[in-house]
Amino acid sequence: MSKGIENKVVVITGASSGLGEATARHLAERGATVVLGARRRDRIDALADELTAKGYKARSVQTDVTDRQQVSNLVDTAVSEFGRIDVMLNNAGLMPLAPLERLKLDEWDRMIDVNIKGVLYGIAAALPHMKARKSGHIINVSSVYGHVVDPGAAVYCATKFAVRALSEGLRKEVKPYNIRTTIISPGAVSTELLEHISERDIQAGTKEFVSKIAVGADTFARTVAFAVNEPDDVDINEILFRPTAQPV
């Protein structure tokens, strides 16, 4: 029975910064092959170059998760170059918070495209390969806001509740194929996510709150590593973590 991170092929979306970048570094240092997907080609190319220069295995593929063909290409590249995909980490996400009454319809559309459709496209790209091998692990990123709803966060919360629902449905459906599923729901973590907030008053208030309590992105990376590291007969289905000081 296999256990551990070493030699696993891990595909990560949203790998150019924050949670994805920290996880790529953490897993690569522990012997995983990481295939990095993100829109910002310069960022993922630089990260892949840095990791390979240190002797780790890494590959970058420019990927917009709202484009199903690009997500398929990301996964297919991993399989063609490294022989398989062991872990799919659907991490890419946006959080442009605003009250519904401000009618940020374009932002609603973008959140649905990235936070929900992006996860679905990741599942669709990875699942056939994992079914064929009867092995694999799909990790989807939700949020504390996938468990609670606050004013000003309704649409974001809706997308993260959706990720949890999709993940639970996936868990039940993939049992015949020995595929594991994990939902990770972070609380306040220091990332670029707050830069997506276009409403300056909300951004300022959120940054002030988060700056006082946020934990580092390496916290998330360690939770991913924990779930991946367990033996094949252990399915870590859901992890919810917050900074100790976070009340919400």
GROMACS .gro file of C-alpha atoms in nm:
model
  248
    1MET     CA    1   0.000   0.000   0.000
    2SER     CA    2   0.148   0.333  -0.102
    3LYS     CA    3   0.193   0.619   0.139
    4GLY     CA    4   0.364   0.951   0.118
    5ILE     CA    5   0.437   1.241  -0.109
    6GLU     CA    6   0.761   1.134  -0.273
    7ASN     CA    7   0.735   1.059  -0.647
    8LYS     CA    8   0.370   1.160  -0.671
    9VAL     CA    9   0.271   1.375  -0.969
   10VAL     CA   10   0.073   1.672  -0.841
   11VAL     CA   11  -0.110   1.921  -1.065
   12ILE     CA   12  -0.180   2.258  -0.901
   13THR     CA   13  -0.399   2.537  -1.038
   14GLY     CA   14  -0.354   2.891  -0.915
   15ALA     CA   15   0.013   2.809  -0.862
   16SER     CA   16   0.159   3.152  -0.935
   17SER     CA   17   0.115   3.291  -0.583
   18GLY     CA   18  -0.030   3.237  -0.238
   19LEU     CA   19  -0.164   2.895  -0.146
   20GLY     CA   20  -0.069   2.732  -0.475
   21GLU     CA   21   0.286   2.861  -0.479
   22ALA     CA   22   0.345   2.764  -0.115
   23THR     CA   23   0.207   2.416  -0.177
   24ALA     CA   24   0.421   2.368  -0.487
   25ARG     CA   25   0.733   2.451  -0.290
   26HIS     CA   26   0.633   2.234   0.006
   27LEU     CA   27   0.549   1.926  -0.198
   28ALA     CA   28   0.847   1.960  -0.433
   29GLU     CA   29   1.079   1.974  -0.133
   30ARG     CA   30   0.927   1.644  -0.020
   31GLY     CA   31   0.991   1.470  -0.348
   32ALA     CA   32   0.673   1.529  -0.546
   33THR     CA   33   0.673   1.624  -0.913
   34VAL     CA   34   0.470   1.944  -0.938
   35VAL     CA   35   0.294   2.061  -1.255
   36LEU     CA   36   0.205   2.426  -1.216
   37GLY     CA   37  -0.091   2.595  -1.381
   38ALA     CA   38  -0.176   2.968  -1.370
   39ARG     CA   39  -0.256   3.259  -1.599
   40ARG     CA   40   0.064   3.450  -1.517
   41ARG     CA   41   0.318   3.265  -1.726
   42ASP     CA   42   0.615   3.463  -1.601
   43ARG     CA   43   0.536   3.374  -1.240
   44ILE     CA   44   0.492   2.999  -1.290
   45ASP     CA   45   0.787   2.976  -1.526
   46ALA     CA   46   1.005   3.147  -1.266
   47LEU     CA   47   0.878   2.916  -0.992
   48ALA     CA   48   0.935   2.604  -1.204
   49ASP     CA   49   1.286   2.724  -1.295
   50GLU     CA   50   1.365   2.792  -0.930
   51LEU     CA   51   1.248   2.447  -0.820
   52THR     CA   52   1.430   2.261  -1.097
   53ALA     CA   53   1.748   2.457  -1.025
   54LYS     CA   54   1.731   2.313  -0.673
   55GLY     CA   55   1.704   1.961  -0.811
   56TYR     CA   56   1.328   1.922  -0.777
   57LYS     CA   57   1.089   1.814  -1.051
   58ALA     CA   58   0.860   2.089  -1.179
   59ARG     CA   59   0.684   2.188  -1.499
   60SER     CA   60   0.483   2.502  -1.574
   61VAL     CA   61   0.185   2.526  -1.812
   62GLN     CA   62   0.006   2.856  -1.864
   63THR     CA   63  -0.355   2.788  -1.772
   64ASP     CA   64  -0.672   2.990  -1.736
   65VAL     CA   65  -0.909   2.766  -1.539
   66THR     CA   66  -1.212   2.927  -1.704
   67ASP     CA   67  -1.104   2.763  -2.031
   68ARG     CA   68  -1.177   2.391  -2.022
   69GLN     CA   69  -0.932   2.314  -2.302
   70GLN     CA   70  -0.648   2.485  -2.117
   71VAL     CA   71  -0.725   2.286  -1.801
   72SER     CA   72  -0.732   1.964  -2.003
   73ASN     CA   73  -0.399   2.058  -2.158
   74LEU     CA   74  -0.251   2.115  -1.812
   75VAL     CA   75  -0.348   1.767  -1.694
   76ASP     CA   76  -0.264   1.599  -2.025
   77THR     CA   77   0.082   1.757  -2.015
   78ALA     CA   78   0.141   1.609  -1.671
   79VAL     CA   79   0.035   1.265  -1.791
   80SER     CA   80   0.231   1.276  -2.116
   81GLU     CA   81   0.553   1.397  -1.953
   82PHE     CA   82   0.542   1.213  -1.620
   83GLY     CA   83   0.323   0.913  -1.696
   84ARG     CA   84   0.027   0.983  -1.470
   85ILE     CA   85  -0.151   1.226  -1.239
   86ASP     CA   86  -0.168   1.128  -0.873
   87VAL     CA   87  -0.311   1.447  -0.722
   88MET     CA   88  -0.523   1.726  -0.870
   89LEU     CA   89  -0.529   2.038  -0.653
   90ASN     CA   90  -0.807   2.270  -0.771
   91ASN     CA   91  -0.682   2.581  -0.595
   92ALA     CA   92  -0.744   2.877  -0.828
   93GLY     CA   93  -0.997   3.121  -0.684
   94LEU     CA   94  -1.116   3.481  -0.662
   95MET     CA   95  -1.272   3.675  -0.372
   96PRO     CA   96  -1.399   4.020  -0.484
   97LEU     CA   97  -1.620   4.088  -0.182
   98ALA     CA   98  -1.906   4.340  -0.206
   99PRO     CA   99  -2.268   4.369  -0.086
  100LEU     CA  100  -2.522   4.240  -0.336
  101GLU     CA  101  -2.680   4.586  -0.361
  102ARG     CA  102  -2.367   4.718  -0.531
  103LEU     CA  103  -2.456   4.494  -0.827
  104LYS     CA  104  -2.105   4.383  -0.923
  105LEU     CA  105  -2.244   4.150  -1.190
  106ASP     CA  106  -1.920   4.110  -1.381
  107GLU     CA  107  -1.747   4.006  -1.061
  108TRP     CA  108  -2.026   3.757  -0.986
  109ASP     CA  109  -1.977   3.602  -1.328
  110ARG     CA  110  -1.601   3.586  -1.283
  111MET     CA  111  -1.629   3.420  -0.941
  112ILE     CA  112  -1.868   3.159  -1.078
  113ASP     CA  113  -1.636   3.095  -1.374
  114VAL     CA  114  -1.320   3.059  -1.165
  115ASN     CA  115  -1.443   2.925  -0.831
  116ILE     CA  116  -1.703   2.678  -0.957
  117LYS     CA  117  -1.644   2.608  -1.326
  118GLY     CA  118  -1.268   2.605  -1.275
  119VAL     CA  119  -1.306   2.329  -1.016
  120LEU     CA  120  -1.541   2.135  -1.245
  121TYR     CA  121  -1.298   2.164  -1.535
  122GLY     CA  122  -1.018   2.037  -1.311
  123ILE     CA  123  -1.228   1.738  -1.207
  124ALA     CA  124  -1.324   1.671  -1.569
  125ALA     CA  125  -0.961   1.679  -1.682
  126ALA     CA  126  -0.824   1.455  -1.406
  127LEU     CA  127  -1.104   1.205  -1.352
  128PRO     CA  128  -1.068   0.995  -1.671
  129HIS     CA  129  -0.697   0.939  -1.604
  130MET     CA  130  -0.760   0.846  -1.241
  131LYS     CA  131  -1.049   0.615  -1.329
  132ALA     CA  132  -0.834   0.430  -1.580
  133ARG     CA  133  -0.566   0.369  -1.317
  134LYS     CA  134  -0.814   0.321  -1.031
  135SER     CA  135  -0.600   0.555  -0.828
  136GLY     CA  136  -0.582   0.926  -0.758
  137HIS     CA  137  -0.664   1.210  -0.525
  138ILE     CA  138  -0.868   1.523  -0.604
  139ILE     CA  139  -0.833   1.814  -0.362
  140ASN     CA  140  -1.073   2.107  -0.393
  141VAL     CA  141  -1.028   2.436  -0.210
  142SER     CA  142  -1.333   2.580  -0.037
  143SER     CA  143  -1.315   2.832   0.249
  144VAL     CA  144  -1.443   2.911   0.595
  145TYR     CA  145  -1.691   3.106   0.381
  146GLY     CA  146  -1.806   2.770   0.249
  147HIS     CA  147  -1.941   2.705   0.600
  148VAL     CA  148  -2.074   3.046   0.707
  149VAL     CA  149  -2.221   3.347   0.525
  150ASP     CA  150  -2.139   3.707   0.612
  151PRO     CA  151  -2.284   4.030   0.471
  152GLY     CA  152  -2.083   4.145   0.173
  153ALA     CA  153  -1.968   3.794   0.090
  154ALA     CA  154  -2.285   3.626  -0.038
  155VAL     CA  155  -2.171   3.537  -0.389
  156TYR     CA  156  -1.826   3.428  -0.278
  157CYS     CA  157  -1.982   3.216  -0.006
  158ALA     CA  158  -2.221   3.064  -0.259
  159THR     CA  159  -1.931   2.957  -0.480
  160LYS     CA  160  -1.748   2.800  -0.187
  161PHE     CA  161  -2.060   2.621  -0.062
  162ALA     CA  162  -2.088   2.489  -0.418
  163VAL     CA  163  -1.732   2.355  -0.405
  164ARG     CA  164  -1.820   2.159  -0.092
  165ALA     CA  165  -2.136   2.018  -0.251
  166LEU     CA  166  -1.951   1.917  -0.568
  167SER     CA  167  -1.675   1.757  -0.363
  168GLU     CA  168  -1.915   1.552  -0.153
  169GLY     CA  169  -2.096   1.432  -0.463
  170LEU     CA  170  -1.762   1.342  -0.618
  171ARG     CA  171  -1.657   1.154  -0.305
  172LYS     CA  172  -1.962   0.929  -0.325
  173GLU     CA  173  -1.934   0.870  -0.698
  174VAL     CA  174  -1.566   0.772  -0.719
  175LYS     CA  175  -1.566   0.495  -0.458
  176PRO     CA  176  -1.558   0.220  -0.727
  177TYR     CA  177  -1.235   0.369  -0.864
  178ASN     CA  178  -1.037   0.395  -0.540
  179ILE     CA  179  -1.008   0.773  -0.582
  180ARG     CA  180  -0.969   0.991  -0.275
  181THR     CA  181  -1.126   1.336  -0.233
  182THR     CA  182  -1.044   1.619   0.004
  183ILE     CA  183  -1.201   1.959   0.067
  184ILE     CA  184  -0.974   2.214   0.235
  185SER     CA  185  -1.144   2.521   0.382
  186PRO     CA  186  -0.893   2.785   0.496
  187GLY     CA  187  -0.968   3.081   0.717
  188ALA     CA  188  -0.766   3.401   0.703
  189VAL     CA  189  -0.438   3.333   0.524
  190SER     CA  190  -0.183   3.586   0.395
  191THR     CA  191  -0.221   3.576   0.014
  192GLU     CA  192  -0.299   3.809  -0.278
  193LEU     CA  193  -0.670   3.716  -0.256
  194LEU     CA  194  -0.767   4.050  -0.102
  195GLU     CA  195  -0.625   4.233  -0.405
  196HIS     CA  196  -0.928   4.105  -0.600
  197ILE     CA  197  -1.161   4.328  -0.397
  198SER     CA  198  -1.243   4.624  -0.620
  199GLU     CA  199  -1.451   4.815  -0.364
  200ARG     CA  200  -1.187   5.018  -0.183
  201ASP     CA  201  -1.376   5.062   0.143
  202ILE     CA  202  -1.434   4.688   0.173
  203GLN     CA  203  -1.078   4.607   0.071
  204ALA     CA  204  -0.936   4.842   0.332
  205GLY     CA  205  -1.152   4.705   0.611
  206THR     CA  206  -1.085   4.343   0.516
  207LYS     CA  207  -0.711   4.398   0.490
  208GLU     CA  208  -0.704   4.563   0.831
  209PHE     CA  209  -0.888   4.269   0.988
  210VAL     CA  210  -0.691   3.999   0.809
  211SER     CA  211  -0.352   4.159   0.874
  212LYS     CA  212  -0.408   4.122   1.249
  213ILE     CA  213  -0.481   3.749   1.249
  214ALA     CA  214  -0.375   3.583   0.922
  215VAL     CA  215  -0.148   3.280   0.916
  216GLY     CA  216   0.105   3.210   0.642
  217ALA     CA  217   0.030   3.023   0.320
  218ASP     CA  218   0.260   2.745   0.439
  219THR     CA  219  -0.020   2.652   0.681
  220PHE     CA  220  -0.233   2.552   0.385
  221ALA     CA  221   0.059   2.371   0.222
  222ARG     CA  222   0.101   2.156   0.533
  223THR     CA  223  -0.267   2.060   0.533
  224VAL     CA  224  -0.239   1.950   0.169
  225ALA     CA  225   0.071   1.749   0.255
  226PHE     CA  226  -0.108   1.582   0.546
  227ALA     CA  227  -0.397   1.466   0.326
  228VAL     CA  228  -0.167   1.349   0.045
  229ASN     CA  229   0.073   1.174   0.281
  230GLU     CA  230  -0.184   0.936   0.427
  231PRO     CA  231  -0.188   0.578   0.292
  232ASP     CA  232  -0.424   0.490   0.008
  233ASP     CA  233  -0.685   0.336   0.237
  234VAL     CA  234  -0.724   0.662   0.433
  235ASP     CA  235  -0.946   0.927   0.274
  236ILE     CA  236  -0.914   1.265   0.446
  237ASN     CA  237  -1.240   1.414   0.322
  238GLU     CA  238  -1.247   1.759   0.478
  239ILE     CA  239  -1.015   1.995   0.662
  240LEU     CA  240  -1.136   2.328   0.803
  241PHE     CA  241  -0.873   2.548   0.966
  242ARG     CA  242  -0.862   2.903   1.095
  243PRO     CA  243  -0.609   3.120   1.270
  244THR     CA  244  -0.658   3.069   1.643
  245ALA     CA  245  -0.762   3.435   1.671
  246GLN     CA  246  -1.028   3.420   1.397
  247PRO     CA  247  -1.382   3.442   1.539
  248VAL     CA  248  -1.580   3.390   1.215
   0.00000   0.00000   0.00000
